PDB file of C-alpha atoms in Angstrom:
ATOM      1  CA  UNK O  27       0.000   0.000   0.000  1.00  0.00           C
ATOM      2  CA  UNK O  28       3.200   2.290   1.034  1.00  0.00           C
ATOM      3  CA  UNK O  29       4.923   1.406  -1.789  1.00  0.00           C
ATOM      4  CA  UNK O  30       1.582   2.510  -4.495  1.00  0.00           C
ATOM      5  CA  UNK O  31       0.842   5.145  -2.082  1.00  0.00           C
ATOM      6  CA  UNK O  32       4.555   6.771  -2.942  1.00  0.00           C
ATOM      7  CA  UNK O  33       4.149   6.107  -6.844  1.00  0.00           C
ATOM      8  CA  UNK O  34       1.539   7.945  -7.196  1.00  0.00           C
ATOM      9  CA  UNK O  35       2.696  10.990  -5.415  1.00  0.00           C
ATOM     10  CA  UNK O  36       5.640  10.379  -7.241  1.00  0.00           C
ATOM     11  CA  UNK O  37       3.538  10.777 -10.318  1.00  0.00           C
ATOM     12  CA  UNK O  38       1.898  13.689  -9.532  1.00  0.00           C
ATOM     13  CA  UNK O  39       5.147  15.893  -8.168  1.00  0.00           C
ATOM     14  CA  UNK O  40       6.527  15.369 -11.475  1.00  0.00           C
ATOM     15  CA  UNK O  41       3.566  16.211 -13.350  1.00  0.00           C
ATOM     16  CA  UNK O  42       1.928  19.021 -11.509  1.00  0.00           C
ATOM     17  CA  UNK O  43       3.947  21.882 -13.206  1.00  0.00           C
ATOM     18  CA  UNK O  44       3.508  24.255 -15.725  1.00  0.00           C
ATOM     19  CA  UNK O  45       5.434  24.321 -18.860  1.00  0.00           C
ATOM     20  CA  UNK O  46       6.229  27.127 -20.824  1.00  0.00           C
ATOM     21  CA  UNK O  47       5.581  27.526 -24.342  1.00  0.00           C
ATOM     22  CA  UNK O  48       8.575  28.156 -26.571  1.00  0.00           C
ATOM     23  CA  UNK O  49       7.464  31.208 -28.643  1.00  0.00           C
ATOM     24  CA  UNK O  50       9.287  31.186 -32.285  1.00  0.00           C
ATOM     25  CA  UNK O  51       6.797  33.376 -34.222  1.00  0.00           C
ATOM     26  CA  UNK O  52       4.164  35.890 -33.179  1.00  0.00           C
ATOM     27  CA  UNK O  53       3.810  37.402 -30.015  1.00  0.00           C
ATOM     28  CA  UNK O  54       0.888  36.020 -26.903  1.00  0.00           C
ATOM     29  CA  UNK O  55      -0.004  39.879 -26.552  1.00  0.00           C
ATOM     30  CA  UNK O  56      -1.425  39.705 -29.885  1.00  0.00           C
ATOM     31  CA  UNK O  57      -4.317  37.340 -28.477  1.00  0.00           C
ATOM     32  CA  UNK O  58      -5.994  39.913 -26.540  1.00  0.00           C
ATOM     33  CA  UNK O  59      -8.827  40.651 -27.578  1.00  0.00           C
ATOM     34  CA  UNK O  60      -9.821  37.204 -29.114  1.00  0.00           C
ATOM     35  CA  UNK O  61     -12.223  35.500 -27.617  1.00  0.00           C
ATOM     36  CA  UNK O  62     -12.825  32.394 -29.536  1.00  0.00           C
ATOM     37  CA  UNK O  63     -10.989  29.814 -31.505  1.00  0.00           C
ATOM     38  CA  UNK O  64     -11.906  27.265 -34.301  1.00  0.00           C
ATOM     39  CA  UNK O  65      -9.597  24.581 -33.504  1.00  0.00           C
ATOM     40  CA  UNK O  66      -7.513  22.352 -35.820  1.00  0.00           C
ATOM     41  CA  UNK O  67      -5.959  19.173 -35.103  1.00  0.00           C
ATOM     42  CA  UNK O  68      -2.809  17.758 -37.286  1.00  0.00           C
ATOM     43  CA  UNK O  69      -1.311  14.486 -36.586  1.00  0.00           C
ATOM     44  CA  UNK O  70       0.958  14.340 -39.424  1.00  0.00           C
ATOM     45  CA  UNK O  71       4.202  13.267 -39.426  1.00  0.00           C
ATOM     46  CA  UNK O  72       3.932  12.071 -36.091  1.00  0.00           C
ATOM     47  CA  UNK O  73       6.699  10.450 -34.255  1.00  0.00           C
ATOM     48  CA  UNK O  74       6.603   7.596 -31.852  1.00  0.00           C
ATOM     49  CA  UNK O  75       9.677   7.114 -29.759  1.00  0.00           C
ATOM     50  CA  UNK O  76      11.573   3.804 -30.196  1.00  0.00           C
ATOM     51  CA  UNK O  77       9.998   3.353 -33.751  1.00  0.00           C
ATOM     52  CA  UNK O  78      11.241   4.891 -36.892  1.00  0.00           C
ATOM     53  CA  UNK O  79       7.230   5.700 -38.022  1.00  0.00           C
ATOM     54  CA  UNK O  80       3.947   5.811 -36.785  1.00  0.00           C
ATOM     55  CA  UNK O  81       3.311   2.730 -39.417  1.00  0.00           C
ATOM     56  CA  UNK O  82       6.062   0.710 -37.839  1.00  0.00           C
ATOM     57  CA  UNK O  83       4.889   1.313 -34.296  1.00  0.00           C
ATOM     58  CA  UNK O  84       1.384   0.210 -35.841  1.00  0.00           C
ATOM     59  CA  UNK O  85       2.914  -2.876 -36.932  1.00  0.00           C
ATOM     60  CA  UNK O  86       4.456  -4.292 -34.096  1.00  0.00           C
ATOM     61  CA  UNK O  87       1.374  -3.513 -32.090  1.00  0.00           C
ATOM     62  CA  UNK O  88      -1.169  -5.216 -33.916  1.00  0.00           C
ATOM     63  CA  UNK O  89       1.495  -8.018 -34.116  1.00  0.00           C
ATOM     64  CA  UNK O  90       1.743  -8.563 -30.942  1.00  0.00           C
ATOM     65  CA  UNK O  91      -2.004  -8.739 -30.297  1.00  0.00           C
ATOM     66  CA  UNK O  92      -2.881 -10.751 -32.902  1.00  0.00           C
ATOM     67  CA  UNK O  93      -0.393 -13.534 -31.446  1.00  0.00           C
ATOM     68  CA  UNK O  94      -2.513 -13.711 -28.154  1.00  0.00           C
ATOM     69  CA  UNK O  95      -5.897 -13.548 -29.885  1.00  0.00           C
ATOM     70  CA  UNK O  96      -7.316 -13.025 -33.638  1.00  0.00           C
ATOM     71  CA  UNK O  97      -9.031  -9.651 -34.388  1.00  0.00           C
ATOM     72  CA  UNK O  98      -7.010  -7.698 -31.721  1.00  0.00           C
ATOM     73  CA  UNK O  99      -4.675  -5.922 -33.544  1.00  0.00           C
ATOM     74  CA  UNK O 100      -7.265  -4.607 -35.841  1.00  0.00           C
ATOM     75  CA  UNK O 101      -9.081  -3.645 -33.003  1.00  0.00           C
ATOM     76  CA  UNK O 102      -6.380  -1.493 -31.816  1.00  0.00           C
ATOM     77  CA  UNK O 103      -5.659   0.119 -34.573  1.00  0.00           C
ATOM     78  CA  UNK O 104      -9.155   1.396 -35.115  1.00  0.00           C
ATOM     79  CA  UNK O 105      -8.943   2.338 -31.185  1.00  0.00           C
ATOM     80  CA  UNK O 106      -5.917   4.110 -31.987  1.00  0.00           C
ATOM     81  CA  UNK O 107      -7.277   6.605 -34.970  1.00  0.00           C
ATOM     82  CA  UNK O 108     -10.789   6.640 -33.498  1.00  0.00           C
ATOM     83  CA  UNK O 109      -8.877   7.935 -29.964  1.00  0.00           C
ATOM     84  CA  UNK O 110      -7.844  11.561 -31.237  1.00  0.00           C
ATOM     85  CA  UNK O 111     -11.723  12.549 -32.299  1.00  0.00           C
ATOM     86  CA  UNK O 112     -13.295  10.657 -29.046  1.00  0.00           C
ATOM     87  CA  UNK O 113     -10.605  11.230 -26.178  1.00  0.00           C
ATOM     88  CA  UNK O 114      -8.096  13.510 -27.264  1.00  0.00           C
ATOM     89  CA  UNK O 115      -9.713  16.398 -28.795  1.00  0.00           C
ATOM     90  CA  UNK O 116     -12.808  16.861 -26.070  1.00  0.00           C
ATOM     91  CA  UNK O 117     -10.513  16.602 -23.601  1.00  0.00           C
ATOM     92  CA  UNK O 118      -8.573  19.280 -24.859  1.00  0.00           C
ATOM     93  CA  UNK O 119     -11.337  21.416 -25.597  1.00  0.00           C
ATOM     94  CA  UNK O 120     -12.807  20.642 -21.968  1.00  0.00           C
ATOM     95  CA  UNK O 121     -10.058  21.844 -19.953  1.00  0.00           C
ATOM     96  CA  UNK O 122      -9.633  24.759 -21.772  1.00  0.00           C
ATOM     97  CA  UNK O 123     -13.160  26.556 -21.809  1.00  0.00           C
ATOM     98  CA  UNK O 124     -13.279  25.148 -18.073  1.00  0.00           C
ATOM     99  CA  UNK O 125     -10.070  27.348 -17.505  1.00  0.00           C
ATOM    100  CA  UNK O 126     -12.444  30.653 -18.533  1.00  0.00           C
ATOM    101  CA  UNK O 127     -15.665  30.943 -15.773  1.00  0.00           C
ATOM    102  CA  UNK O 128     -17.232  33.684 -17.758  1.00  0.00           C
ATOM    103  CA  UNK O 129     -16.546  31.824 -21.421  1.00  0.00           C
ATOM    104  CA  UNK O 130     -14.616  34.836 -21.923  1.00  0.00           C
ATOM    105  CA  UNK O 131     -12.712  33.078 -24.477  1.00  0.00           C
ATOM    106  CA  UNK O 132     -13.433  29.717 -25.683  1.00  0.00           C
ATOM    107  CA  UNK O 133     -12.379  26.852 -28.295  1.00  0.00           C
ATOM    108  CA  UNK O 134     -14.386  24.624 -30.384  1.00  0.00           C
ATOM    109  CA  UNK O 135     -15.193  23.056 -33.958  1.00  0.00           C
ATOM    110  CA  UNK O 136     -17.709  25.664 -34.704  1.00  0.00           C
ATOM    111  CA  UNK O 137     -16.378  27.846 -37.251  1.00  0.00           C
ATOM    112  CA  UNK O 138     -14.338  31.564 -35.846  1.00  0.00           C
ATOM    113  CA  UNK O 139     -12.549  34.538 -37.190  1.00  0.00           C
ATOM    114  CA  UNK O 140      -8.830  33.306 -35.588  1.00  0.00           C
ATOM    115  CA  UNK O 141      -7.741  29.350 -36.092  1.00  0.00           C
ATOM    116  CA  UNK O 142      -5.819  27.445 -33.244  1.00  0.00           C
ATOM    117  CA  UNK O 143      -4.188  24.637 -34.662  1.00  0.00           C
ATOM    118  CA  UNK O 144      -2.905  21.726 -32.268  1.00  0.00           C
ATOM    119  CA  UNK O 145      -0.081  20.037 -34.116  1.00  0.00           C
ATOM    120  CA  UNK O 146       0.537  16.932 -32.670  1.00  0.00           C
ATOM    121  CA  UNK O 147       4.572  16.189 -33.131  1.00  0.00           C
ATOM    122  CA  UNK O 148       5.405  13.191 -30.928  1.00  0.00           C
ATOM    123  CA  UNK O 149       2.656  10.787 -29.281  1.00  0.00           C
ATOM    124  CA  UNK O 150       4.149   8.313 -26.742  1.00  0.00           C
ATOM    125  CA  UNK O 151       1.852   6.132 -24.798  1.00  0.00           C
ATOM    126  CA  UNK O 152       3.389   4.867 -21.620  1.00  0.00           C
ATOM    127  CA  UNK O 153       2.340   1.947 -19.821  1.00  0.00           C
ATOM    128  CA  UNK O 154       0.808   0.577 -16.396  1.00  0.00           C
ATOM    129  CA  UNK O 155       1.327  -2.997 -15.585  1.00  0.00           C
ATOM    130  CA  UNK O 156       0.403  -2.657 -12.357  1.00  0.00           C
ATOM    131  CA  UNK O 157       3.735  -2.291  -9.920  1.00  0.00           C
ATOM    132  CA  UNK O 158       5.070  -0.495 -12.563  1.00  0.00           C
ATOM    133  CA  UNK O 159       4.148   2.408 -14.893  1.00  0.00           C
ATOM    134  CA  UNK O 160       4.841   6.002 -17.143  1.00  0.00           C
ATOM    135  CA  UNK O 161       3.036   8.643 -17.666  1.00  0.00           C
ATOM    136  CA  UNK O 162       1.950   9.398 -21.230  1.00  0.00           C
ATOM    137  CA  UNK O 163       3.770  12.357 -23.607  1.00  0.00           C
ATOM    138  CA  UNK O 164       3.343  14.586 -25.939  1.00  0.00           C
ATOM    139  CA  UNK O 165       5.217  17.221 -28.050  1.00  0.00           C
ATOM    140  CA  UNK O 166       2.998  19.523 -29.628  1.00  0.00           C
ATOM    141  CA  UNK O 167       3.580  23.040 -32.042  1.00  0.00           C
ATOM    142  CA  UNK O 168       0.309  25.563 -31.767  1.00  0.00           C
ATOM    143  CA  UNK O 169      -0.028  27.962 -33.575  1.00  0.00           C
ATOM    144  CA  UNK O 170      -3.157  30.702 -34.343  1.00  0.00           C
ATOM    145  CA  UNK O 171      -3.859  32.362 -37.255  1.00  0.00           C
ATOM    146  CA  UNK O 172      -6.608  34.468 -38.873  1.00  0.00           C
ATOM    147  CA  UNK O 173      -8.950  32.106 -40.463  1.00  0.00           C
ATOM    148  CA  UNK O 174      -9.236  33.514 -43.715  1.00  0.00           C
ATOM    149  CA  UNK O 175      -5.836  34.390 -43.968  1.00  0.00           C
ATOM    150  CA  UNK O 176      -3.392  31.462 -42.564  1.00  0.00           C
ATOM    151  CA  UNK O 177      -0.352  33.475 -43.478  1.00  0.00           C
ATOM    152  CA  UNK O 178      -1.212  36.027 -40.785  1.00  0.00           C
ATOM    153  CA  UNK O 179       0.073  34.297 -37.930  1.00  0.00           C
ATOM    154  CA  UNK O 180      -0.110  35.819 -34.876  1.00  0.00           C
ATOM    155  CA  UNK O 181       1.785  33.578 -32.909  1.00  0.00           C
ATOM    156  CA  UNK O 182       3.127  30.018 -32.978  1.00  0.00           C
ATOM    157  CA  UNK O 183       5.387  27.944 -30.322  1.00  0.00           C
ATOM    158  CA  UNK O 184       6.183  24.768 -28.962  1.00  0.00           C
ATOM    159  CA  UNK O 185       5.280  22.208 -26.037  1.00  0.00           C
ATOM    160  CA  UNK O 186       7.728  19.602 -25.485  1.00  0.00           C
ATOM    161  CA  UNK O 187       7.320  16.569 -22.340  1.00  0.00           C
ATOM    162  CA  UNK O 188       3.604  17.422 -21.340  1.00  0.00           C
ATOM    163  CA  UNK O 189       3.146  14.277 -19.324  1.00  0.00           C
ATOM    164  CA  UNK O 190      -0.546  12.719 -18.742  1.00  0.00           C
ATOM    165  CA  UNK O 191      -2.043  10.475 -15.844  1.00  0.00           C
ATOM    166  CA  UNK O 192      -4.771   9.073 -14.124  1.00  0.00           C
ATOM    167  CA  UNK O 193      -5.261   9.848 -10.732  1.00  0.00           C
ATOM    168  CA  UNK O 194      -3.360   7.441  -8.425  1.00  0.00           C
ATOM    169  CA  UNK O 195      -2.233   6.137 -11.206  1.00  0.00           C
ATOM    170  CA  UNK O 196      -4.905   3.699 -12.309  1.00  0.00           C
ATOM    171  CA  UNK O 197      -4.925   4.818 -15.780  1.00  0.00           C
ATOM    172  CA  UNK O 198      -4.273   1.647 -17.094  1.00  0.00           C
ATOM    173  CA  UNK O 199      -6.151   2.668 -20.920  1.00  0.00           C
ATOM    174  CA  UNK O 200      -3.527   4.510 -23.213  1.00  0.00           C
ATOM    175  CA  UNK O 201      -6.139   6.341 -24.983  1.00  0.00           C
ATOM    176  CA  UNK O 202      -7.055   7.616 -21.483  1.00  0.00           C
ATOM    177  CA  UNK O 203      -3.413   8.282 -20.443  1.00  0.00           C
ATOM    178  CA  UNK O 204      -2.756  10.136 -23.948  1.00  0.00           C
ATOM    179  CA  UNK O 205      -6.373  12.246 -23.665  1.00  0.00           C
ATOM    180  CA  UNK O 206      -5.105  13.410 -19.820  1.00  0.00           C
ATOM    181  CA  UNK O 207      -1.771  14.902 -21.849  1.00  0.00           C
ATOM    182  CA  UNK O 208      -4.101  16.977 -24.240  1.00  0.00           C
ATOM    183  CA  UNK O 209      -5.693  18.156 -21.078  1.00  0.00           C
ATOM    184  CA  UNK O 210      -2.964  19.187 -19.623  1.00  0.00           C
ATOM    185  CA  UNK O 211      -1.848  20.982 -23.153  1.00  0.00           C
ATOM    186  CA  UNK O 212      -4.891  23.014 -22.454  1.00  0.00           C
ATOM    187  CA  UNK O 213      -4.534  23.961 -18.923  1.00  0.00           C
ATOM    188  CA  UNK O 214      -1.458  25.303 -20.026  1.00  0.00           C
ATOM    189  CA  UNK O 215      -2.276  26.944 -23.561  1.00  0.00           C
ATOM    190  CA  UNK O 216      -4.933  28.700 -21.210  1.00  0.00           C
ATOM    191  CA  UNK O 217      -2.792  29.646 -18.381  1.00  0.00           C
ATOM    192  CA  UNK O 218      -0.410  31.456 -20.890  1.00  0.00           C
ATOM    193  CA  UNK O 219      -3.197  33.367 -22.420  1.00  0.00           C
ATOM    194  CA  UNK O 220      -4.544  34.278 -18.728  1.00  0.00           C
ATOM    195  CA  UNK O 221      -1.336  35.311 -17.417  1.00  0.00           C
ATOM    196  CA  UNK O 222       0.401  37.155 -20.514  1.00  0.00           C
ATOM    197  CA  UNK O 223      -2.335  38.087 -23.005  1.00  0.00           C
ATOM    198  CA  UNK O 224      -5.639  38.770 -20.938  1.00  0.00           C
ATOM    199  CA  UNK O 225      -3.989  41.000 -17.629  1.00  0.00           C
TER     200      UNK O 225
END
C-alpha cells in the first residue's frame, strides 16, 4: 500500500507543473482581444519514440495482439485513430473553456474569425502494468492564425514533455493516459493566455 501510495505521489510531483511555451513566431499579446478559436488538429508526421514511423509502431502492435488472440490488432488500430476525435480532442477542448468561468474566451469546432491549430509532433503512450508504470507524452507546435488568412500568424510555439495520468495512477487505458496529456496541453495553452495576453 506504502509502496503505491509513494508512486503515485511520485507521479503527480513530477507532473503538476507548468510548462512554458517556446514562442518562435508571433507574439501572446497579440491574443488579446480574441475570444474564440476554431480549432484544428494535425497528426501528421507524427513520431513515436523507439519506432522509426507511426506505421512501424502500428505494426508491431497489432502483431503482438494478434499472437494472443485473432481480431485484436485490428481492433487497436481502429482504437488508436478513433482515440484523437473521441478522447483527445474533447478533452482538450474541456479543460480549456473550463479554464475561462465567464466563457470569456473559448475553443471549439464551430467555425471563428482566428484558427488554433494543435499540431501533434510526438505521441508516446506509456504503460501501467500494475507495480510499474509512465506517464503518457506529448510534443505539440500551436499555432493561431486568422482564419481567412493562414499566413497572418499571430503567434506560434512549442510544447515539449507534457506528461498525462490518471489519478493514483490507475490509468491503465492509453487512450485515457494520452487524452489526460491533451488536457494538460490546455490547462497550459490557457494559463499562458490568462497570465500574458488577458492581464
Amino acid at each position: 500500500m506504502r509502496k503505491h501510495l509513494v508512486m503515485a505521489l511520485l507521479v503527480v510531483s513530477a507532473s503538476t507543473y507548468a510548462q512554458k511555451m517556446k514562442v518562435s513566431q508571433g507574439d501572446i499579446k497579440n491574443l488579446k482581444d480574441i475570444s474564440a478559436y476554431t480549432l484544428e488538429f494535425d497528426y501528421s508526421d507524427l513520431e513515436i519514440p523507439k519506432y522509426d514511423s507511426e506505421e512501424d509502431f502500428l505494426a508491431d502492435k497489432m502483431a503482438k495482439r494478434e499472437e494472443k488472440e485473432a481480431g485484436k490488432g485490428e481492433e487497436f488500430k481502429k482504437s488508436w485513430f478513433a482515440d484523437r476525435e473521441e478522447r483527445y480532442e474533447p478533452k482538450f477542448i474541456e479543460s480549456f473553456n473550463k479554464r475561462f468561468d465567464d466563457g470569456e474566451v473559448s475553443v471549439s469546432m464551430d467555425p471563428a474569425d482566428y484558427t488554433m491549430k494543435v499540431h501533434s509532433n510526438k505521441i508516446y503512450a506509456g504503460y501501467n502494468v500494475g507495480v510499474v508504470r509512465k506517464n503518457a507524452e506529448i510534443d505539440a507546435t500551436i499555432t493561431v492564425y486568422e482564419t481567412a488568412n493562414p499566413s497572418n500568424v499571430l503567434l506560434e510555439g512549442t510544447y515539449e514533455d507534457v506528461q498525462g495520468y490518471g489519478a493514483m495512477g490507475n490509468d491503465y487505458n492509453s487512450g485515457y493516459r494520452i487524452s489526460e496529456c491533451y488536457a494538460k496541453l490546455a490547462k497550459n495553452i490557457a494559463g499562458f493566455i490568462i497570465k500574458k495576453a488577458l492581464k
